[in-house]
CSV table of C-alpha atoms in Angstrom, one decimal:
chain,number,residue,atom,x,y,z
A,1272,MET,CA,0.0,0.1,0.1
A,1273,ALA,CA,1.4,3.3,-1.2
A,1274,ILE,CA,1.8,5.7,1.9
A,1275,THR,CA,0.9,9.5,0.7
A,1276,PRO,CA,2.6,12.2,3.2
A,1277,SER,CA,0.2,14.4,5.3
A,1278,THR,CA,0.4,17.8,3.9
A,1279,ASP,CA,-1.5,19.3,7.0
A,1280,PRO,CA,1.2,20.0,10.3
A,1281,ARG,CA,-1.5,19.4,12.6
A,1282,THR,CA,-1.8,15.4,11.5
A,1283,THR,CA,0.2,12.7,11.9
A,1284,ARG,CA,-0.4,9.1,10.5
A,1285,ALA,CA,-0.7,6.0,12.3
A,1286,ALA,CA,-1.7,2.6,10.8
A,1287,GLY,CA,-3.3,4.4,7.9
A,1288,ALA,CA,-5.1,6.7,9.7
A,1289,LEU,CA,-4.8,10.4,10.2
A,1290,THR,CA,-4.3,11.1,14.2
A,1291,PRO,CA,-4.8,15.0,15.3
A,1292,VAL,CA,-1.7,16.2,17.2
A,1293,SER,CA,-3.0,18.1,20.4
A,1294,PRO,CA,-3.7,21.9,19.4
A,1295,VAL,CA,-2.6,23.1,23.2
A,1296,ALA,CA,1.0,22.2,22.5
A,1297,PRO,CA,3.0,25.0,24.0
A,1298,PRO,CA,4.5,27.4,20.7
A,1299,GLY,CA,7.6,25.8,19.3
A,1300,ALA,CA,7.2,22.5,21.1
A,1301,ALA,CA,7.4,19.7,18.7
A,1302,PRO,CA,4.1,17.2,18.9
A,1303,PRO,CA,4.0,14.2,20.5
A,1304,GLY,CA,6.5,11.6,19.0
A,1305,VAL,CA,8.6,14.0,17.1
A,1306,ASP,CA,12.0,14.4,17.2
A,1307,PRO,CA,12.3,18.3,19.1
A,1308,GLN,CA,15.8,18.8,17.6
A,1309,PRO,CA,16.6,22.8,16.7
A,1310,GLN,CA,15.0,23.3,13.0
A,1311,ARG,CA,16.1,26.8,12.4
A,1312,PRO,CA,18.2,26.7,9.4
A,1313,ALA,CA,22.1,27.5,9.9
A,1314,HIS,CA,22.2,31.0,8.8
A,1315,ASP,CA,20.0,31.8,11.6
A,1316,VAL,CA,22.3,30.7,14.1
A,1317,GLY,CA,25.4,32.7,14.8
A,1318,GLY,CA,28.9,31.5,13.8
A,1319,ARG,CA,30.8,29.6,11.1
A,1320,VAL,CA,29.4,26.3,10.6
A,1321,GLY,CA,31.5,23.7,11.4
A,1322,ARG,CA,32.7,20.5,9.6
A,1323,TYR,CA,33.2,18.0,12.2
A,1324,ARG,CA,30.7,16.1,10.6
A,1325,TRP,CA,33.1,15.2,7.3
A,1326,THR,CA,35.6,13.9,10.2
A,1327,ILE,CA,32.9,11.4,10.9
A,1328,CYS,CA,32.5,10.8,7.2
A,1329,ALA,CA,36.0,10.3,6.9
A,1330,LEU,CA,35.8,7.5,9.9
A,1331,LEU,CA,33.2,5.5,7.7
A,1332,PHE,CA,35.3,6.1,4.6
A,1333,PHE,CA,38.1,4.3,6.4
A,1334,ALA,CA,36.0,1.4,8.0
A,1335,THR,CA,34.4,0.9,4.1
A,1336,THR,CA,38.1,0.7,3.3
A,1337,ILE,CA,39.0,-2.0,5.4
A,1338,ASN,CA,35.6,-3.7,5.1
A,1339,TYR,CA,36.1,-4.1,1.4
A,1340,ILE,CA,40.2,-5.5,1.6
A,1341,ASP,CA,39.2,-7.7,4.1
A,1342,ARG,CA,36.6,-9.2,1.6
A,1343,SER,CA,38.7,-8.8,-1.4
A,1344,VAL,CA,41.7,-10.8,-0.2
A,1345,LEU,CA,40.4,-14.0,-1.3
A,1346,GLY,CA,39.3,-13.1,-5.1
A,1347,ILE,CA,42.9,-11.7,-5.5
A,1348,LEU,CA,44.4,-14.9,-4.3
A,1349,ALA,CA,41.7,-17.2,-5.5
A,1350,PRO,CA,43.4,-18.6,-8.6
A,1351,THR,CA,46.8,-19.1,-6.6
A,1352,LEU,CA,44.8,-21.1,-4.0
A,1353,GLN,CA,42.6,-22.8,-6.6
A,1354,ARG,CA,45.9,-24.5,-8.4
A,1355,GLU,CA,47.4,-24.8,-5.0
A,1356,ILE,CA,44.3,-26.6,-2.8
A,1357,GLY,CA,42.6,-28.0,-6.2
A,1358,TRP,CA,39.1,-26.1,-6.1
A,1359,THR,CA,36.7,-26.6,-8.7
A,1360,GLU,CA,34.7,-23.4,-10.0
A,1361,ALA,CA,31.6,-24.8,-8.0
A,1362,ASP,CA,34.1,-25.2,-5.2
A,1363,TYR,CA,34.7,-21.4,-5.3
A,1364,GLY,CA,31.5,-20.5,-6.1
A,1365,ALA,CA,30.1,-22.3,-2.9
A,1366,ILE,CA,33.0,-21.1,-0.7
A,1367,VAL,CA,32.5,-17.4,-2.0
A,1368,SER,CA,28.3,-17.5,-1.8
A,1369,TRP,CA,28.6,-18.8,2.0
A,1370,PHE,CA,30.2,-15.1,2.6
A,1371,THR,CA,27.0,-14.0,0.8
A,1372,LEU,CA,24.2,-15.9,2.9
A,1373,ALA,CA,26.3,-15.0,6.3
A,1374,TYR,CA,26.2,-11.4,5.1
A,1375,GLY,CA,22.4,-11.3,4.6
A,1376,LEU,CA,21.9,-13.3,7.5
A,1377,GLY,CA,24.0,-10.7,9.5
A,1378,PHE,CA,22.1,-7.9,7.8
A,1379,LEU,CA,18.9,-8.8,9.4
A,1380,ALA,CA,20.7,-8.6,12.7
A,1381,ALA,CA,22.4,-5.8,12.1
A,1382,GLY,CA,20.2,-2.9,11.5
A,1383,ARG,CA,18.5,-3.8,14.7
A,1384,VAL,CA,21.6,-3.5,16.9
A,1385,MET,CA,22.3,0.2,15.6
A,1386,ASP,CA,18.9,1.2,15.8
A,1387,ARG,CA,19.0,0.0,19.4
A,1388,ILE,CA,21.8,0.7,20.8
A,1389,GLY,CA,23.6,3.1,18.6
A,1390,VAL,CA,26.4,3.2,16.1
A,1391,ARG,CA,29.1,4.0,18.2
A,1392,LEU,CA,29.3,0.5,20.3
A,1393,GLY,CA,27.4,-1.2,17.4
A,1394,PHE,CA,30.2,-0.4,14.8
A,1395,ALA,CA,33.1,-1.3,17.2
A,1396,GLY,CA,31.8,-4.8,18.0
A,1397,TYR,CA,31.1,-5.7,14.3
A,1398,ILE,CA,34.7,-4.5,13.3
A,1399,VAL,CA,36.2,-6.8,16.0
A,1400,ALA,CA,34.2,-9.6,14.7
A,1401,TRP,CA,35.1,-9.2,10.8
A,1402,SER,CA,38.8,-8.5,11.9
A,1403,LEU,CA,39.1,-11.6,13.9
A,1404,ALA,CA,37.2,-13.6,11.0
A,1405,ALA,CA,39.9,-12.1,7.9
A,1406,VAL,CA,42.9,-13.4,10.5
A,1407,ALA,CA,41.1,-16.7,10.7
A,1408,HIS,CA,41.4,-17.5,7.1
A,1409,ALA,CA,45.0,-18.0,7.3
A,1410,PHE,CA,44.6,-21.2,9.4
A,1411,ALA,CA,42.1,-22.4,6.6
A,1412,ARG,CA,43.5,-25.5,4.3
A,1413,THR,CA,40.6,-26.8,3.0
A,1414,PRO,CA,37.4,-25.7,1.0
A,1415,PHE,CA,35.3,-26.5,4.1
A,1416,GLY,CA,37.8,-24.4,6.2
A,1417,PHE,CA,37.8,-21.6,3.9
A,1418,SER,CA,33.8,-21.7,3.7
A,1419,ALA,CA,33.8,-21.6,7.4
A,1420,ALA,CA,36.1,-18.4,7.8
A,1421,ARG,CA,33.8,-16.7,4.5
A,1422,PHE,CA,30.4,-17.4,7.0
A,1423,ALA,CA,32.1,-15.8,10.0
A,1424,LEU,CA,33.5,-12.6,7.9
A,1425,GLY,CA,30.3,-12.1,6.5
A,1426,ILE,CA,28.3,-12.1,9.6
A,1427,GLY,CA,30.9,-9.4,10.9
A,1428,GLU,CA,31.2,-7.5,7.6
A,1429,SER,CA,27.2,-7.5,7.7
A,1430,GLY,CA,27.2,-4.2,10.2
A,1431,ASN,CA,29.6,-2.0,8.0
A,1432,PHE,CA,26.6,-0.6,6.0
A,1433,PRO,CA,23.9,-0.3,8.2
A,1434,ALA,CA,26.1,1.7,10.6
A,1435,ALA,CA,27.7,3.8,8.0
A,1436,VAL,CA,24.4,5.0,6.5
A,1437,LYS,CA,23.1,5.0,10.0
A,1438,THR,CA,25.4,7.7,10.9
A,1439,VAL,CA,25.2,9.8,7.9
A,1440,ALA,CA,21.4,10.2,8.9
A,1441,GLU,CA,22.3,11.1,12.2
A,1442,TRP,CA,25.8,13.6,11.3
A,1443,PHE,CA,23.9,15.0,7.8
A,1444,PRO,CA,20.8,16.8,6.8
A,1445,LYS,CA,19.1,15.1,4.0
A,1446,ARG,CA,20.2,17.5,1.4
A,1447,GLU,CA,24.0,16.3,1.9
A,1448,ARG,CA,23.2,12.7,2.5
A,1449,ALA,CA,23.9,11.5,-1.2
A,1450,PHE,CA,27.3,13.2,-1.3
A,1451,ALA,CA,28.2,12.2,2.0
A,1452,THR,CA,26.9,8.4,1.3
A,1453,GLY,CA,28.9,8.5,-2.1
A,1454,VAL,CA,32.2,9.7,-0.5
A,1455,PHE,CA,32.0,7.0,2.8
A,1456,ASN,CA,30.7,4.7,0.2
A,1457,ALA,CA,34.3,5.4,-2.3
A,1458,GLY,CA,35.9,3.7,0.7
A,1459,SER,CA,35.0,0.3,-1.1
A,1460,ASN,CA,36.4,1.4,-4.5
A,1461,VAL,CA,39.8,2.2,-2.4
A,1462,GLY,CA,40.0,-1.1,-0.5
A,1463,ALA,CA,39.6,-2.9,-4.2
A,1464,ILE,CA,42.3,-0.8,-5.1
A,1465,LEU,CA,44.8,-1.4,-2.2
A,1466,THR,CA,43.9,-5.0,-2.2
A,1467,PRO,CA,45.8,-6.0,-5.4
A,1468,ILE,CA,48.7,-3.6,-4.5
A,1469,LEU,CA,49.0,-4.9,-1.1
A,1470,VAL,CA,47.9,-8.6,-1.7
A,1471,PRO,CA,50.1,-9.7,-4.3
A,1472,TRP,CA,52.9,-8.1,-2.6
A,1473,ILE,CA,52.7,-9.8,0.8
A,1474,ALA,CA,51.6,-13.0,-0.8
A,1475,LEU,CA,54.9,-13.2,-2.9
A,1476,ARG,CA,57.4,-11.9,-0.5
A,1477,TRP,CA,56.1,-13.7,2.7
A,1478,GLY,CA,52.9,-16.3,1.8
A,1479,TRP,CA,49.3,-15.9,1.3
A,1480,GLN,CA,48.9,-16.9,5.0
A,1481,GLU,CA,50.3,-13.4,6.1
A,1482,ALA,CA,48.6,-11.9,3.7
A,1483,PHE,CA,45.0,-12.6,5.5
A,1484,VAL,CA,46.7,-11.8,8.7
A,1485,ALA,CA,48.2,-8.2,7.7
A,1486,THR,CA,45.1,-7.0,6.1
A,1487,GLY,CA,43.0,-8.6,9.1
A,1488,LEU,CA,45.1,-6.4,11.7
A,1489,LEU,CA,44.0,-3.2,10.1
A,1490,GLY,CA,40.4,-3.0,11.8
A,1491,PHE,CA,41.8,-2.7,15.2
A,1492,VAL,CA,44.1,0.6,14.2
A,1493,TRP,CA,40.3,1.8,12.7
A,1494,LEU,CA,38.9,0.8,16.4
A,1495,VAL,CA,41.2,2.8,18.2
A,1496,ALA,CA,39.9,6.5,16.2
A,1497,TRP,CA,36.6,5.5,16.1
A,1498,LEU,CA,35.9,4.9,19.8
A,1499,LEU,CA,38.2,8.0,20.4
A,1500,LEU,CA,36.3,10.5,17.8
A,1501,TYR,CA,33.1,9.8,17.8
A,1502,GLU,CA,29.8,10.7,19.4
A,1503,ARG,CA,26.2,11.9,18.2
A,1504,PRO,CA,26.6,15.5,17.2
A,1505,GLU,CA,24.6,16.7,20.4
A,1506,ALA,CA,27.0,14.7,22.8
A,1507,LEU,CA,29.8,16.7,20.8
A,1508,ARG,CA,28.2,20.1,21.2
A,1509,ALA,CA,28.2,19.8,25.0
A,1510,GLY,CA,31.3,20.0,27.1
A,1511,PRO,CA,34.2,22.8,27.6
A,1512,ARG,CA,35.7,22.0,24.0
A,1513,PRO,CA,33.1,21.0,22.1
A,1514,ARG,CA,33.7,19.7,18.8
A,1515,VAL,CA,30.6,20.6,17.2
A,1516,ASN,CA,29.5,24.4,17.4
A,1517,ALA,CA,26.0,25.6,17.6
A,1518,ALA,CA,26.3,26.5,13.7
A,1519,GLU,CA,26.9,22.9,12.4
A,1520,LEU,CA,24.5,21.4,14.8
A,1521,ALA,CA,21.6,23.8,13.5
A,1522,HIS,CA,22.5,22.5,10.2
A,1523,ILE,CA,22.9,19.1,10.9
A,1524,ARG,CA,19.2,19.2,12.1
A,1525,SER,CA,17.8,21.6,10.0
A,1526,ASP,CA,15.4,19.3,8.1
A,1527,PRO,CA,11.8,19.1,9.2
A,1528,ALA,CA,10.9,17.4,12.6
A,1529,GLU,CA,11.2,13.4,12.4
A,1530,PRO,CA,9.4,11.0,14.6
A,1531,THR,CA,11.1,9.3,17.1
A,1532,GLY,CA,10.6,6.4,19.5
A,1533,GLU,CA,11.5,2.7,19.2
A,1534,PRO,CA,12.4,1.5,15.8
A,1535,ALA,CA,9.4,0.0,13.4
A,1536,PRO,CA,9.5,-4.0,13.7
A,1537,TRP,CA,10.0,-5.3,10.0
A,1538,SER,CA,6.5,-6.4,9.5
A,1539,ARG,CA,5.8,-2.4,10.1
A,1540,LEU,CA,8.0,-1.4,7.5
A,1541,LEU,CA,7.2,-4.1,4.9
A,1542,ARG,CA,3.7,-2.6,4.7
A,1543,HIS,CA,5.2,0.2,2.4
A,1544,ARG,CA,5.9,0.0,-0.9
A,1545,GLN,CA,8.8,2.2,-0.5
A,1546,ALA,CA,10.4,-0.2,1.7
A,1547,TRP,CA,10.1,-2.9,-1.0
A,1548,ALA,CA,11.6,-0.1,-3.8
A,1549,PHE,CA,14.9,0.0,-1.6
A,1550,VAL,CA,14.5,-4.1,-0.7
A,1551,VAL,CA,13.9,-5.1,-4.5
A,1552,GLY,CA,16.6,-2.9,-5.6
A,1553,LYS,CA,19.2,-4.3,-3.6
A,1554,PHE,CA,18.2,-7.7,-4.3
A,1555,LEU,CA,18.6,-7.0,-8.3
A,1556,THR,CA,21.8,-5.4,-8.3
A,1557,ASP,CA,24.5,-6.1,-5.6
A,1558,GLY,CA,25.1,-9.4,-6.6
A,1559,VAL,CA,26.6,-8.0,-9.7
A,1560,TRP,CA,29.1,-6.0,-7.6
A,1561,TRP,CA,29.9,-9.2,-5.9
A,1562,PHE,CA,30.5,-10.7,-8.9
A,1563,TYR,CA,33.1,-8.3,-9.9
A,1564,LEU,CA,34.8,-8.1,-6.5
A,1565,PHE,CA,34.9,-12.1,-6.3
A,1566,TRP,CA,35.1,-13.1,-9.9
A,1567,LEU,CA,36.7,-10.6,-11.6
A,1568,PRO,CA,40.6,-11.8,-11.3
A,1569,LYS,CA,39.4,-15.4,-12.2
A,1570,PHE,CA,37.8,-13.6,-15.2
A,1571,LEU,CA,41.2,-11.6,-16.1
A,1572,ASP,CA,42.9,-15.2,-15.4
A,1573,ALA,CA,40.8,-17.4,-17.8
A,1574,GLN,CA,40.4,-15.0,-20.5
A,1575,PHE,CA,43.8,-12.8,-20.7
A,1576,GLY,CA,46.0,-15.3,-18.6
A,1577,VAL,CA,46.8,-12.2,-15.8
A,1578,LYS,CA,48.2,-14.1,-13.2
A,1579,LEU,CA,49.0,-12.8,-9.3
A,1580,ALA,CA,51.8,-10.5,-10.0
A,1581,GLY,CA,50.2,-9.0,-13.4
A,1582,VAL,CA,46.5,-8.3,-11.9
A,1583,ALA,CA,46.9,-5.0,-9.9
A,1584,ALA,CA,47.1,-3.0,-13.3
A,1585,PRO,CA,43.8,-3.8,-14.6
A,1586,LEU,CA,42.0,-3.8,-11.1
A,1587,ILE,CA,43.3,-0.5,-10.2
A,1588,THR,CA,41.9,0.9,-13.3
A,1589,ILE,CA,38.8,-0.4,-12.8
A,1590,TYR,CA,38.4,0.4,-9.2
A,1591,LEU,CA,39.8,4.3,-9.7
A,1592,MET,CA,36.8,4.6,-11.9
A,1593,ALA,CA,34.6,3.3,-9.6
A,1594,ASP,CA,35.5,5.7,-6.9
A,1595,VAL,CA,34.8,8.4,-9.5
A,1596,GLY,CA,31.5,6.9,-10.1
A,1597,SER,CA,30.6,6.9,-6.3
A,1598,VAL,CA,31.6,10.3,-5.6
A,1599,GLY,CA,30.0,11.6,-8.7
A,1600,GLY,CA,26.8,10.0,-8.3
A,1601,GLY,CA,26.4,11.2,-4.7
A,1602,TRP,CA,27.6,14.7,-6.3
A,1603,LEU,CA,24.8,14.3,-8.7
A,1604,GLY,CA,22.2,13.1,-6.5
A,1605,SER,CA,22.9,16.1,-3.8
A,1606,THR,CA,23.1,18.9,-6.9
A,1607,LEU,CA,19.8,18.2,-8.7
A,1608,PRO,CA,17.4,18.9,-5.9
A,1609,THR,CA,19.3,22.5,-5.3
A,1610,ARG,CA,18.5,23.1,-9.2
A,1611,GLY,CA,15.0,23.3,-8.8
A,1612,TRP,CA,14.3,19.7,-9.1
A,1613,SER,CA,11.9,17.8,-7.3
A,1614,PRO,CA,13.4,15.1,-4.8
A,1615,ASN,CA,11.4,12.0,-6.9
A,1616,ARG,CA,12.9,13.5,-10.4
A,1617,ALA,CA,16.4,14.0,-8.8
A,1618,ARG,CA,16.6,10.7,-7.3
A,1619,LYS,CA,15.5,9.1,-10.0
A,1620,THR,CA,17.3,10.5,-12.7
A,1621,ALA,CA,20.8,10.1,-10.4
A,1622,LEU,CA,19.6,6.1,-10.8
A,1623,LEU,CA,18.7,6.1,-14.2
A,1624,VAL,CA,21.7,7.6,-15.6
A,1625,PRO,CA,24.2,4.7,-14.1
A,1626,ALA,CA,21.7,1.7,-15.2
A,1627,LEU,CA,21.8,3.2,-18.6
A,1628,CYS,CA,26.0,3.2,-18.7
A,1629,VAL,CA,26.1,-0.4,-17.4
A,1630,VAL,CA,23.8,-2.1,-20.4
A,1631,PRO,CA,26.8,-2.6,-22.7
A,1632,THR,CA,28.4,-4.5,-19.8
A,1633,MET,CA,26.5,-7.0,-21.5
A,1634,PHE,CA,29.1,-7.5,-24.3
A,1635,THR,CA,32.4,-7.6,-22.3
A,1636,PRO,CA,33.3,-11.2,-23.6
A,1637,ALA,CA,33.1,-10.3,-27.2
A,1638,ILE,CA,34.7,-6.7,-26.9
A,1639,GLY,CA,37.6,-8.4,-24.7
A,1640,ALA,CA,37.7,-11.1,-27.3
A,1641,ALA,CA,37.8,-8.7,-30.3
A,1642,GLY,CA,39.6,-5.3,-28.5
A,1643,GLY,CA,42.1,-7.6,-25.9
A,1644,LEU,CA,42.8,-6.8,-22.1
A,1645,TRP,CA,42.4,-3.1,-21.9
A,1646,ALA,CA,39.2,-2.8,-23.9
A,1647,ALA,CA,37.2,-5.4,-21.5
A,1648,VAL,CA,39.0,-3.3,-18.8
A,1649,ALA,CA,37.4,-0.1,-20.0
A,1650,ILE,CA,33.8,-1.5,-20.3
A,1651,VAL,CA,34.3,-3.1,-17.0
A,1652,SER,CA,35.3,0.3,-15.5
A,1653,VAL,CA,32.5,2.0,-16.9
A,1654,ALA,CA,30.3,-0.5,-15.5
A,1655,ALA,CA,31.8,-0.4,-11.7
A,1656,ALA,CA,31.6,3.3,-11.9
A,1657,SER,CA,27.9,3.1,-12.8
A,1658,HIS,CA,27.2,0.4,-9.9
A,1659,GLN,CA,28.7,2.8,-7.3
A,1660,ALA,CA,27.1,5.9,-8.5
A,1661,TRP,CA,23.5,3.8,-8.3
A,1662,SER,CA,24.6,2.5,-4.8
A,1663,ALA,CA,25.2,5.6,-3.4
A,1664,ASN,CA,21.6,7.2,-4.3
A,1665,LEU,CA,20.2,3.9,-3.8
A,1666,PHE,CA,21.0,3.9,0.0
A,1667,THR,CA,20.1,7.4,0.2
A,1668,LEU,CA,16.3,6.3,-0.4
A,1669,THR,CA,16.2,5.1,2.8
A,1670,SER,CA,16.9,8.5,4.8
A,1671,ASP,CA,14.7,10.0,1.7
A,1672,MET,CA,11.3,8.1,2.5
A,1673,PHE,CA,11.7,7.1,6.2
A,1674,PRO,CA,12.5,8.6,9.8
A,1675,ARG,CA,16.3,8.3,11.5
A,1676,ARG,CA,15.1,5.5,13.8
A,1677,ASP,CA,14.3,3.2,10.9
A,1678,VAL,CA,16.9,3.6,8.3
A,1679,GLY,CA,19.2,0.9,10.2
A,1680,THR,CA,16.2,-1.5,10.1
A,1681,LEU,CA,15.9,-0.8,6.6
A,1682,VAL,CA,19.0,-0.9,5.5
A,1683,GLY,CA,19.6,-4.2,7.0
A,1684,LEU,CA,16.4,-5.5,5.3
A,1685,GLY,CA,17.7,-4.4,2.0
A,1686,GLY,CA,21.4,-5.9,2.8
A,1687,ALA,CA,19.3,-8.9,3.6
A,1688,ALA,CA,18.0,-9.1,0.1
A,1689,GLY,CA,21.2,-8.2,-1.6
A,1690,ALA,CA,22.9,-10.8,-0.1
A,1691,LEU,CA,20.5,-13.2,-1.1
A,1692,GLY,CA,20.5,-12.4,-4.4
A,1693,GLY,CA,24.1,-12.4,-4.4
A,1694,TRP,CA,24.1,-16.0,-2.7
A,1695,LEU,CA,21.8,-17.0,-5.8
A,1696,PHE,CA,23.9,-15.4,-8.6
A,1697,GLN,CA,27.2,-16.8,-7.2
A,1698,ARG,CA,25.8,-20.4,-7.0
A,1699,ALA,CA,24.8,-19.7,-10.8
A,1700,THR,CA,27.9,-18.5,-11.9
A,1701,GLY,CA,29.8,-21.4,-10.3
A,1702,ARG,CA,27.8,-23.9,-12.2
A,1703,ILE,CA,27.3,-22.1,-15.2
A,1704,LEU,CA,31.1,-21.6,-15.9
A,1705,GLU,CA,31.5,-25.2,-14.8
A,1706,ALA,CA,29.3,-26.4,-17.5
A,1707,THR,CA,30.2,-23.9,-20.3
A,1708,GLY,CA,33.9,-24.4,-19.9
A,1709,SER,CA,34.3,-20.8,-18.1
A,1710,ASN,CA,32.1,-19.0,-20.7
A,1711,TYR,CA,31.3,-15.9,-19.2
A,1712,ALA,CA,29.1,-14.7,-21.7
A,1713,ILE,CA,25.8,-15.8,-19.9
A,1714,ILE,CA,27.4,-13.8,-16.6
A,1715,PHE,CA,27.7,-10.5,-18.1
A,1716,ALA,CA,24.4,-10.2,-20.0
A,1717,ILE,CA,22.9,-10.7,-16.6
A,1718,CYS,CA,25.4,-8.0,-15.2
A,1719,GLY,CA,24.3,-5.7,-18.1
A,1720,LEU,CA,20.4,-5.8,-17.5
A,1721,ALA,CA,20.3,-6.2,-13.9
A,1722,TYR,CA,20.1,-2.3,-13.3
A,1723,VAL,CA,17.7,-0.9,-15.7
A,1724,THR,CA,15.2,-4.0,-14.5
A,1725,ALA,CA,15.8,-2.7,-11.1
A,1726,TRP,CA,15.1,0.7,-11.7
A,1727,GLY,CA,11.8,-0.3,-13.4
A,1728,MET,CA,11.0,-1.8,-10.2
A,1729,ILE,CA,11.5,0.9,-7.8
A,1730,HIS,CA,10.0,3.3,-10.1
A,1731,LEU,CA,6.6,0.9,-10.1
A,1732,LEU,CA,6.7,0.5,-6.2
A,1733,ALA,CA,7.5,4.2,-5.4
A,1734,PRO,CA,6.5,6.4,-8.6
A,1735,ARG,CA,6.4,9.7,-5.9
A,1736,LEU,CA,9.3,8.4,-3.4
A,1737,ALA,CA,6.7,9.6,-0.8
A,1738,PRO,CA,8.0,10.1,2.7
A,1739,VAL,CA,6.5,7.6,5.1
A,1740,THR,CA,4.9,9.4,7.9
A,1741,GLU,CA,3.3,7.7,11.1
A,1742,GLU,CA,3.5,7.3,14.7
A,1743,PRO,CA,6.6,5.8,16.6
A,1744,ALA,CA,6.4,2.0,17.1
A,1745,ARG,CA,4.9,1.1,20.4
């Protein structure tokens, strides 16, 4: 059922019905169940708007970088480990799919954890869990051992994006969230760039086990910075030496008041078509990115004979372009509304442009056969950039349409759906490649059509991207 936002400030919506707000509230007081944060524009508060929120965004960027380094190590080492341990294509598909399955299951809990205990402690706990799991890969020697380590890594890493998106919702006004999301999401590409530089160097110098240990320990360095620097904006405004000034706090809280209280349960969120728009978008497209992450080194090895020592240059090129797409997509989604575009038109356009740019990816094997390695790298680079532009705006849909209290839970639901789609795609990829003698044509055809299909479903489910307004869950 589509929910139309109330245009009458004297009403709120609960369970599909309008409930009057008490008319005798004191002047300037927020209605019951609404976050009583300062709503004055930043220019109405004396002083220059501070920039501490971008320090928080930098922490999210580095966490996402480490997250992607830890999950990408296996993909870089896969051709080497496949020859050393004797995996089949189906074995490898199963190993990486266990990560995806655990990632999806973990997402269901991670969003609730962040909404209930907050991102400061929640994020810290998850990065400890995934760092230990990353190190555990060094002790695996069989497909079962690697599957177990991947499962544990998936549970731990599932906390990153629910925590990061919720942090952006807490620290940025809506007009800045797409750009902030694009900035922290660029960490995924930086992680994917650094991995083919660091991992081959460590593995060729000391061994593949040491590559897992060294990268797994990075999370503990980040943990120290997080605990020292992060609190909610209001907490960092207080004290004798506040890190957030009054103007910046007013800027952060300059959006209209939002409902507060307990996060809505899954059943209530999933009554809204807006929630399904995000969930379906993640289900249809997340698996494509994970295919790039886990299978590109194998594709380059199978089609062009690129080995461990030579994999860095193609992957760095691809993920540098992905970085441009992440920040550029966030910039586009944040800039169009300032040009007079409606939120619906702006966000849909910022999603449609990358969706269309991905379509030529379906011809990657043929283009590579005709033009060589760098022709294939070029087309995959555009696809990777387009995915990240898509992702920055897709994540922002949650805070566009839902109150802050529900963002973590909804991101968790969407992440679980994306992981389920990725799990199915990875299982299918292994079987298709084994059946076709490592012919990637069918796989790339699916990748090329996934985003336009997802865009059509989002538009069908949320034609106006109308914000959901309802009373707090009780």
